Amino acid sequence: MQSTPIEQLSDELYRALKDNQPIAPLSERHPQLTLQQAYELQLNVLARRQRENGERVIGKKIGVTSQVVMEQLKVDQPDFGHLTSAMLRADGAAIAVADLIAPKAEGEIAFLLKEDLRGPGLTVADVLRATECVMPCIEIVDSRIRDWQIRIQDTVADNASSALFVLGDAAVDPRELELGLVGMTLELNGEIASTGAGAAALGHPANAVAWLANTLGGFGMALEAGEVILSGALSAMVPVKAGDNLRISLGGIGSASVRFT
Amino acid sequence: MALDRQTIEELALHLDGAEQQARAVAKITDAFPDMDWQDAYAIQDAIRELKQARGVRIAGLKMGLTSHAKMRQMGVVEPIHGFVTDYGAVADGGEIDTRGLIHPKVEAEIAFVTRRALRGPGCHVGTVLAATELVLPAVEVIDSRYENFRFDLKSVIADNTSSARYVLGGRPHSARGLDLKNLGVVMERNGRIVATASAAAVLGHPAQSVAMLANMLGARGREIPAGTLILTGGVTEAVAVEAGDNVNVRFQHLGSVSMRFV
């Protein structure tokens, strides 16, 4: 059996990210690539971003949280990626699409943690107890894999297809909300592009965070106090281009917006 | 109008009969390709009169085609409207007999009950909220009388916008102090989530649906009377159901609505 050239693929992914040049699907060229190796690639690229660009890890994102996307990628659980200081943009920011490859946007609920969450064995109750506040969040995803031709190994290696994220105008105590029923409206250039509700993220956004804490716990890792956790898309993602204005609003939480230039 | 009175009455009998016998028929524009929008609403009105003559009470109004995306797809700028009946009402948690239906689908909706009459033109979200007694969560069971749900808008209007059954439930709420636009809705069939949405899916805001209804009726010299129940249009996609299905819909702030299909 052919072995996977981890170092070479890490380097390819890092360059694709740096140069905005997509690469052919890893899973196509290396069908033996395992999910564990894909996470290894993700961590390699992350280490290089920290080392060479001084990026700091400020949180995590959970992806593949909807039934539809799980079926598309033929998996039965979500995946995760890392959020770094270089990925954060301010509410209302202008984002240059020239710095991205094939960006898409989605609306989510972000959790800001006030206590560490160390799995396994954590429940929704632990997540709510450890949460300082929840915030509206626009995640801008992008794929360093050509034309989004991704299998689960490709997106995991590519940091769960993450690119940028924007936290919105409000921070709300999750005890005030029925998070599964929080409605989300995504408007693109003033028109409703998609809507969803909290339950789209693994049945309940806090359930997605518990999944992540328990999964990381299996590797001896924890979610840390102060980290931002993006709990998963609440509706289908929408492609964006220069000139687009995008706004999301979340019932009982608040809103966030970005424009693309 | 392209159709004469006799044809309109015959088509009303044809469609009302199809509903009563739970029998699918060909869409009526196949036989009458020239019929216009006025004809379509005239047939719906004639169906309403047939039902009322049988002692059926009209229980409220309903809006259809309330998604901007679908309107653009169909090439129209206005939604469509119809009515709901007393016999269409099903209690929350109740049973719905699929033998009385052709190919039912469910969609989650926000229902309004008016406190004052609304007369267009010129109604807007503000006038509607001021004239609203309460809002409550609803599930509408639609059932086109047309074969394989194949239809065009005029045929649907004539068919009373696929109106069949509806379930009101949950917790009524004042329309004020509620973020109706971003109100979340989660639909489950047999315990599995099949749709999530926010009420903005209905014309950007469900009160906008009521305003457009008042304005469309106003253009025909009619109004929405005080005390009218209005189903404002699907928040979620319409989901097909069959005997044995349990449907439960949860609404942010408004509780839940459920029903069983037998």
XYZ file of C-alpha atoms in Angstrom:
523
model
C 0.000 0.000 0.000
C 1.140 3.455 -0.903
C 2.111 5.695 2.000
C 0.800 9.248 2.303
C 3.413 11.988 1.874
C 2.258 14.035 4.865
C 5.018 16.627 4.700
C 4.524 17.246 0.985
C 0.745 17.604 1.277
C 1.059 19.937 4.280
C 3.357 22.108 2.206
C 0.935 22.083 -0.758
C -1.970 23.104 1.445
C -0.014 25.858 3.115
C 1.068 27.261 -0.264
C -2.461 27.031 -1.665
C -3.640 29.102 1.279
C -0.786 31.583 1.046
C -0.954 32.052 -2.744
C -4.723 31.688 -3.224
C -4.093 28.911 -5.710
C -6.392 25.902 -5.386
C -4.972 22.400 -5.644
C -6.417 19.108 -6.898
C -8.352 17.054 -4.315
C -5.974 15.203 -2.001
C -8.409 12.300 -1.691
C -8.282 11.801 -5.459
C -4.504 11.619 -5.602
C -4.140 9.720 -2.325
C -7.220 7.533 -1.889
C -5.604 5.884 1.134
C -5.612 9.195 3.062
C -7.332 8.581 6.412
C -9.370 11.008 8.472
C -6.701 10.905 11.155
C -4.030 11.828 8.617
C -6.267 14.619 7.377
C -6.344 16.110 10.899
C -2.585 15.669 11.044
C -2.319 17.768 7.852
C -4.616 20.399 9.387
C -2.395 20.638 12.469
C 0.781 20.831 10.363
C -0.547 23.763 8.345
C -1.787 25.435 11.527
C 1.638 25.072 13.172
C 3.237 26.689 10.158
C 0.735 29.589 10.223
C 1.571 30.117 13.899
C 5.307 29.840 13.306
C 5.693 31.833 10.099
C 2.857 34.376 10.387
C 2.520 34.734 14.129
C -1.140 33.669 13.998
C -2.677 32.810 17.350
C -5.400 30.188 17.868
C -8.502 31.953 19.239
C -11.116 29.266 18.814
C -12.549 26.397 16.796
C -15.249 25.875 14.219
C -17.531 22.915 13.835
C -18.459 21.921 10.300
C -20.678 19.328 8.617
C -23.335 19.744 11.317
C -26.390 19.360 9.107
C -27.950 16.109 7.983
C -27.827 17.244 4.348
C -24.101 17.996 4.344
C -23.313 14.788 6.265
C -25.120 12.850 3.562
C -23.282 14.768 0.829
C -19.911 13.926 2.374
C -21.009 10.412 3.362
C -20.132 10.838 7.040
C -22.141 10.401 10.220
C -20.494 13.056 12.355
C -19.280 16.670 12.083
C -15.711 17.842 11.626
C -13.766 20.752 13.103
C -11.147 23.328 12.249
C -9.100 25.987 14.030
C -9.814 29.723 14.153
C -6.792 31.994 14.241
C -6.319 35.684 14.948
C -5.745 36.269 11.208
C -9.246 34.976 10.381
C -11.205 37.448 12.510
C -12.916 40.426 10.844
C -14.977 43.188 12.464
C -18.738 43.515 12.136
C -19.458 45.553 8.992
C -15.979 44.952 7.577
C -15.114 45.090 3.883
C -13.665 41.790 2.705
C -11.627 41.616 -0.483
C -12.702 38.580 -2.484
C -9.380 38.772 -4.361
C -7.790 37.387 -1.175
C -10.002 34.306 -1.343
C -10.535 31.511 -3.882
C -14.244 30.597 -4.027
C -15.814 32.154 -0.935
C -19.221 31.267 0.461
C -20.947 32.638 3.545
C -23.165 31.145 6.215
C -24.898 32.287 9.408
C -24.134 30.675 12.733
C -24.317 31.013 16.494
C -20.894 31.571 18.087
C -20.166 30.543 21.683
C -17.664 32.458 23.795
C -16.425 30.210 26.599
C -15.733 31.364 30.143
C -14.489 27.994 31.383
C -12.489 25.143 29.873
C -14.488 22.243 28.471
C -12.614 18.976 28.730
C -14.366 15.896 27.330
C -15.298 13.104 27.073
C -18.636 12.771 28.819
C -19.807 16.378 28.485
C -23.433 17.266 27.859
C -25.362 20.306 26.654
C -25.672 21.317 30.319
C -21.864 21.506 30.682
C -21.622 23.612 27.539
C -24.266 26.082 28.738
C -22.599 26.337 32.148
C -19.212 27.058 30.547
C -20.567 29.648 28.070
C -20.067 33.340 28.742
C -22.334 34.428 25.881
C -23.529 33.576 22.404
C -23.105 35.937 19.444
C -24.303 36.244 15.859
C -21.614 35.078 13.470
C -21.018 35.139 9.738
C -18.561 32.501 8.683
C -16.893 32.924 5.310
C -15.750 29.555 4.134
C -13.419 28.883 1.225
C -11.805 25.817 -0.246
C -8.178 25.451 -1.172
C -9.330 22.372 -3.062
C -10.248 23.146 -6.666
C -13.947 23.902 -7.289
C -14.955 22.677 -3.841
C -14.470 19.086 -5.075
C -14.133 17.906 -1.493
C -14.458 14.640 0.315
C -14.367 14.641 4.093
C -10.554 14.085 4.140
C -10.023 17.103 1.869
C -12.072 19.529 3.932
C -10.626 18.292 7.232
C -7.041 18.679 5.946
C -8.022 22.137 4.679
C -8.959 23.337 8.191
C -12.649 22.477 7.678
C -12.739 24.857 4.675
C -12.564 27.849 6.985
C -11.375 31.278 5.885
C -12.743 34.238 7.853
C -15.378 34.952 10.478
C -17.235 37.994 11.748
C -18.820 38.304 15.169
C -21.906 40.524 15.319
C -23.343 43.316 17.375
C -24.584 41.515 20.481
C -23.574 39.052 23.152
C -26.417 37.264 24.936
C -26.517 34.929 27.921
C -27.557 31.528 26.508
C -29.828 31.042 29.524
C -32.127 33.678 28.022
C -32.666 31.685 24.852
C -34.110 28.489 23.491
C -31.070 28.045 21.263
C -32.517 25.279 19.106
C -35.364 27.573 18.078
C -33.403 30.749 17.397
C -34.361 31.789 13.860
C -31.681 32.909 11.404
C -32.296 35.122 8.382
C -29.570 35.594 5.785
C -30.018 38.557 3.442
C -27.826 39.011 0.384
C -28.071 42.487 -1.147
C -31.311 43.111 0.726
C -33.019 39.944 -0.423
C -33.732 36.928 1.784
C -31.278 34.320 0.501
C -31.903 31.624 3.090
C -33.346 31.097 6.551
C -32.836 28.501 9.241
C -33.018 27.823 12.960
C -30.643 26.688 15.705
C -31.707 23.065 15.466
C -30.024 22.863 12.047
C -26.704 22.554 13.908
C -26.738 18.956 15.136
C -30.244 19.375 16.636
C -29.074 22.116 19.023
C -26.008 24.391 18.744
C -24.831 23.492 22.273
C -24.993 19.847 21.245
C -22.492 20.607 18.470
C -20.134 22.244 21.000
C -20.494 19.229 23.319
C -19.623 16.944 20.392
C -16.456 18.955 19.741
C -15.389 19.001 23.401
C -15.937 15.242 23.649
C -14.114 14.558 20.385
C -11.116 16.696 21.388
C -11.172 15.027 24.797
C -10.428 11.772 23.001
C -7.120 13.336 21.864
C -6.378 14.799 25.297
C -7.274 18.306 24.129
C -9.723 20.799 25.656
C -11.777 23.791 24.576
C -10.359 26.650 26.574
C -11.856 29.579 28.434
C -11.852 32.600 26.135
C -12.140 30.567 22.951
C -14.817 31.296 20.336
C -16.604 28.220 19.020
C -18.606 28.446 15.789
C -21.337 25.862 16.231
C -22.298 25.175 12.608
C -24.242 26.639 9.702
C -27.972 27.227 10.221
C -28.833 27.260 6.524
C -27.277 26.435 3.178
C -24.193 28.521 2.423
C -24.386 31.170 -0.288
C -21.604 32.004 -2.772
C -20.462 35.644 -2.555
C -18.708 37.976 -4.993
C -17.321 41.507 -5.047
C -20.082 44.075 -4.562
C -22.233 41.827 -2.359
C -23.638 42.996 0.955
C -24.505 40.259 3.376
C -26.408 40.477 6.629
C -27.592 37.862 9.071
C -29.990 38.306 11.953
C -30.691 35.846 14.749
C -33.945 35.979 16.733
C -33.253 37.077 20.306
C -29.504 37.481 19.706
C -28.643 40.165 17.144
C -27.157 40.641 13.713
C -23.895 40.853 11.792
C -22.959 42.156 8.376
C -20.112 42.269 5.896
C -19.559 43.637 2.450
C -17.404 42.100 -0.237
C -15.148 44.215 -2.422
C -62.520 37.582 -18.214
C -62.142 34.836 -20.796
C -64.647 32.321 -19.385
C -68.412 32.650 -19.243
C -70.420 32.261 -16.056
C -71.560 28.750 -16.863
C -68.016 27.494 -17.456
C -66.863 29.059 -14.190
C -69.624 27.315 -12.277
C -68.921 24.002 -13.967
C -65.230 24.248 -13.128
C -66.105 25.117 -9.516
C -68.290 21.996 -9.290
C -65.515 19.949 -10.920
C -62.830 21.075 -8.435
C -65.075 21.031 -5.367
C -66.124 17.500 -6.350
C -62.490 16.440 -6.749
C -61.801 17.682 -3.214
C -64.826 15.926 -1.712
C -63.988 12.650 -3.417
C -60.206 13.003 -2.827
C -59.671 12.432 -6.546
C -56.877 14.017 -8.584
C -57.853 15.788 -11.808
C -55.968 17.344 -14.720
C -55.060 20.983 -14.262
C -57.877 23.082 -15.665
C -55.697 25.309 -17.830
C -55.097 22.213 -20.030
C -58.718 22.490 -21.200
C -58.974 26.295 -20.810
C -55.579 27.733 -21.743
C -57.051 31.233 -22.195
C -58.445 31.622 -18.673
C -57.115 34.717 -16.889
C -56.422 35.675 -13.254
C -59.939 37.058 -12.802
C -61.406 33.780 -14.014
C -59.200 31.896 -11.582
C -60.436 33.898 -8.574
C -64.031 33.748 -9.916
C -63.812 29.929 -9.860
C -62.435 30.047 -6.297
C -65.312 32.362 -5.285
C -67.813 29.993 -6.885
C -66.328 27.092 -4.888
C -66.707 29.179 -1.744
C -70.400 29.771 -2.578
C -70.976 26.060 -3.235
C -69.481 25.205 0.147
C -71.418 27.917 1.976
C -74.638 26.698 0.357
C -73.875 23.287 1.913
C -73.530 24.901 5.341
C -69.745 25.111 5.414
C -68.453 28.095 7.367
C -65.487 30.021 6.025
C -63.043 30.076 8.936
C -60.362 32.360 7.569
C -58.060 33.346 4.734
C -54.743 31.978 3.564
C -51.819 33.193 1.537
C -49.750 31.116 -0.855
C -46.582 31.544 -2.913
C -45.153 33.839 -0.258
C -41.480 33.207 -0.950
C -39.719 35.835 -3.059
C -37.612 33.131 -4.698
C -40.689 31.116 -5.733
C -42.485 34.210 -6.998
C -39.516 34.989 -9.218
C -39.415 31.365 -10.363
C -43.086 31.593 -11.373
C -42.597 35.034 -12.932
C -45.080 36.914 -10.722
C -44.764 39.831 -8.308
C -47.706 39.037 -6.039
C -48.562 36.057 -3.850
C -51.897 34.257 -4.221
C -54.714 33.846 -1.707
C -57.514 31.480 -0.769
C -59.728 30.564 2.177
C -59.865 27.943 4.913
C -62.995 26.190 6.154
C -64.478 25.033 9.442
C -64.175 21.377 8.408
C -60.484 21.895 7.600
C -59.633 22.670 11.229
C -57.853 19.889 13.136
C -57.154 20.125 16.867
C -53.529 20.353 18.019
C -52.289 16.795 18.549
C -55.166 15.464 16.470
C -55.457 12.845 13.755
C -55.721 13.578 10.063
C -57.263 10.855 7.925
C -55.207 10.608 4.725
C -58.051 8.761 2.998
C -59.835 12.097 2.712
C -56.827 13.633 0.948
C -54.986 13.062 -2.335
C -51.266 13.758 -1.731
C -51.000 15.890 1.398
C -48.012 18.039 2.312
C -47.388 20.010 5.503
C -45.890 23.433 5.941
C -45.279 25.477 9.090
C -46.912 28.898 9.183
C -47.541 31.881 11.431
C -51.277 32.588 11.797
C -52.678 36.047 12.549
C -56.054 36.949 14.036
C -57.155 40.505 13.320
C -58.720 42.817 15.877
C -59.755 45.491 13.380
C -60.650 45.403 9.710
C -57.822 45.922 7.236
C -58.587 47.564 3.930
C -56.013 48.168 1.225
C -54.451 49.705 -0.719
C -51.728 51.176 1.439
C -51.571 48.546 4.194
C -48.080 47.872 5.546
C -46.413 45.966 8.360
C -47.264 48.761 10.826
C -50.990 48.860 10.027
C -51.119 45.085 10.233
C -49.384 44.846 13.618
C -51.656 47.597 14.975
C -54.742 45.683 13.794
C -53.591 42.262 15.043
C -55.217 40.687 18.090
C -52.747 37.818 18.317
C -50.466 35.518 16.404
C -50.276 31.771 16.854
C -48.325 28.899 15.365
C -49.966 26.782 12.694
C -49.355 23.894 10.374
C -51.180 23.884 7.083
C -51.880 20.644 5.280
C -52.056 21.486 1.604
C -53.430 19.071 -0.962
C -53.546 20.070 -4.592
C -56.424 18.530 -6.417
C -54.208 18.318 -9.486
C -52.450 15.153 -10.608
C -48.857 14.834 -9.341
C -48.941 18.389 -7.936
C -48.479 19.539 -11.568
C -50.065 22.927 -11.986
C -49.705 26.555 -12.925
C -50.722 29.518 -10.800
C -54.130 30.096 -12.358
C -55.074 26.466 -11.809
C -53.889 26.700 -8.189
C -55.877 29.861 -7.488
C -59.029 28.233 -8.906
C -58.298 25.225 -6.643
C -58.424 27.475 -3.567
C -54.604 27.483 -3.374
C -54.516 23.767 -2.427
C -56.280 24.499 0.887
C -57.181 21.294 2.763
C -56.576 21.109 6.547
C -54.840 23.192 9.191
C -53.821 22.798 12.809
C -53.605 25.770 15.154
C -51.888 25.272 18.451
C -49.062 26.260 20.692
C -49.102 29.444 22.617
C -50.859 32.548 21.273
C -48.823 35.716 21.561
C -49.359 39.411 21.032
C -47.821 40.516 17.734
C -45.933 43.190 19.639
C -42.725 42.503 21.493
C -42.004 39.598 19.185
C -39.238 39.501 16.572
C -41.552 37.926 14.000
C -39.001 38.245 11.208
C -36.342 36.138 12.891
C -38.707 33.767 14.666
C -37.243 30.267 14.310
C -39.234 27.222 13.202
C -38.132 23.588 13.386
C -40.211 20.889 11.686
C -39.852 17.234 12.628
C -41.416 14.232 10.935
C -41.272 11.035 12.975
C -38.723 12.603 15.309
C -36.321 13.642 12.565
C -35.700 17.288 11.679
C -36.882 17.825 8.103
C -36.835 21.641 7.900
C -35.577 24.656 9.796
C -36.329 28.249 8.867
C -37.038 31.717 10.150
C -40.357 33.460 9.513
C -38.571 35.942 7.227
C -39.023 33.238 4.584
C -42.585 34.610 4.343
C -42.177 37.765 2.249
C -39.433 39.016 4.594
C -41.902 39.282 7.494
C -45.214 37.437 8.013
C -47.067 40.728 8.688
C -46.061 41.755 5.164
C -48.080 38.786 3.929
C -51.201 40.104 5.702
C -50.544 43.600 4.312
C -50.315 42.224 0.773
C -53.511 40.231 1.281
C -55.331 43.392 2.413
C -53.941 45.259 -0.592
C -54.867 42.522 -3.084
C -58.401 42.294 -1.640
C -58.599 46.103 -1.593
C -57.919 46.153 -5.328
C -61.127 44.098 -5.698
C -63.103 46.350 -3.309
C -62.899 43.910 -0.408
C -61.370 43.974 3.059
C -60.111 41.643 5.761
C -62.834 41.877 8.417
C -62.081 42.212 12.134
C -61.663 38.811 13.787
C -60.302 37.082 10.688
C -57.860 34.176 10.952
C -55.109 34.445 8.342
C -52.579 31.744 7.495
C -49.705 33.828 6.174
C -47.870 31.240 4.028
C -45.255 28.524 4.389
C -42.245 29.345 6.561
C -40.776 25.943 5.688
C -40.840 24.015 2.451
C -43.913 21.825 1.998
C -43.042 18.298 3.174
C -44.947 15.265 1.848
C -46.640 13.095 4.477
C -48.398 9.738 4.519
C -50.414 7.573 6.899
C -48.301 6.689 9.939
C -46.399 9.966 10.005
C -46.165 12.101 13.129
C -45.414 15.763 12.522
C -44.274 18.116 15.256
C -43.313 21.730 14.636
C -41.604 23.874 17.256
C -41.805 27.664 17.061
C -39.536 30.099 18.890
C -41.639 31.871 21.586
C -44.879 30.258 20.334
C -44.725 26.648 21.503
C -45.386 23.715 19.225
C -48.036 22.182 16.984
C -48.348 18.483 16.255
C -50.544 16.024 14.386
C -50.668 12.400 13.303
C -51.572 11.134 9.875
C -53.603 7.916 9.820
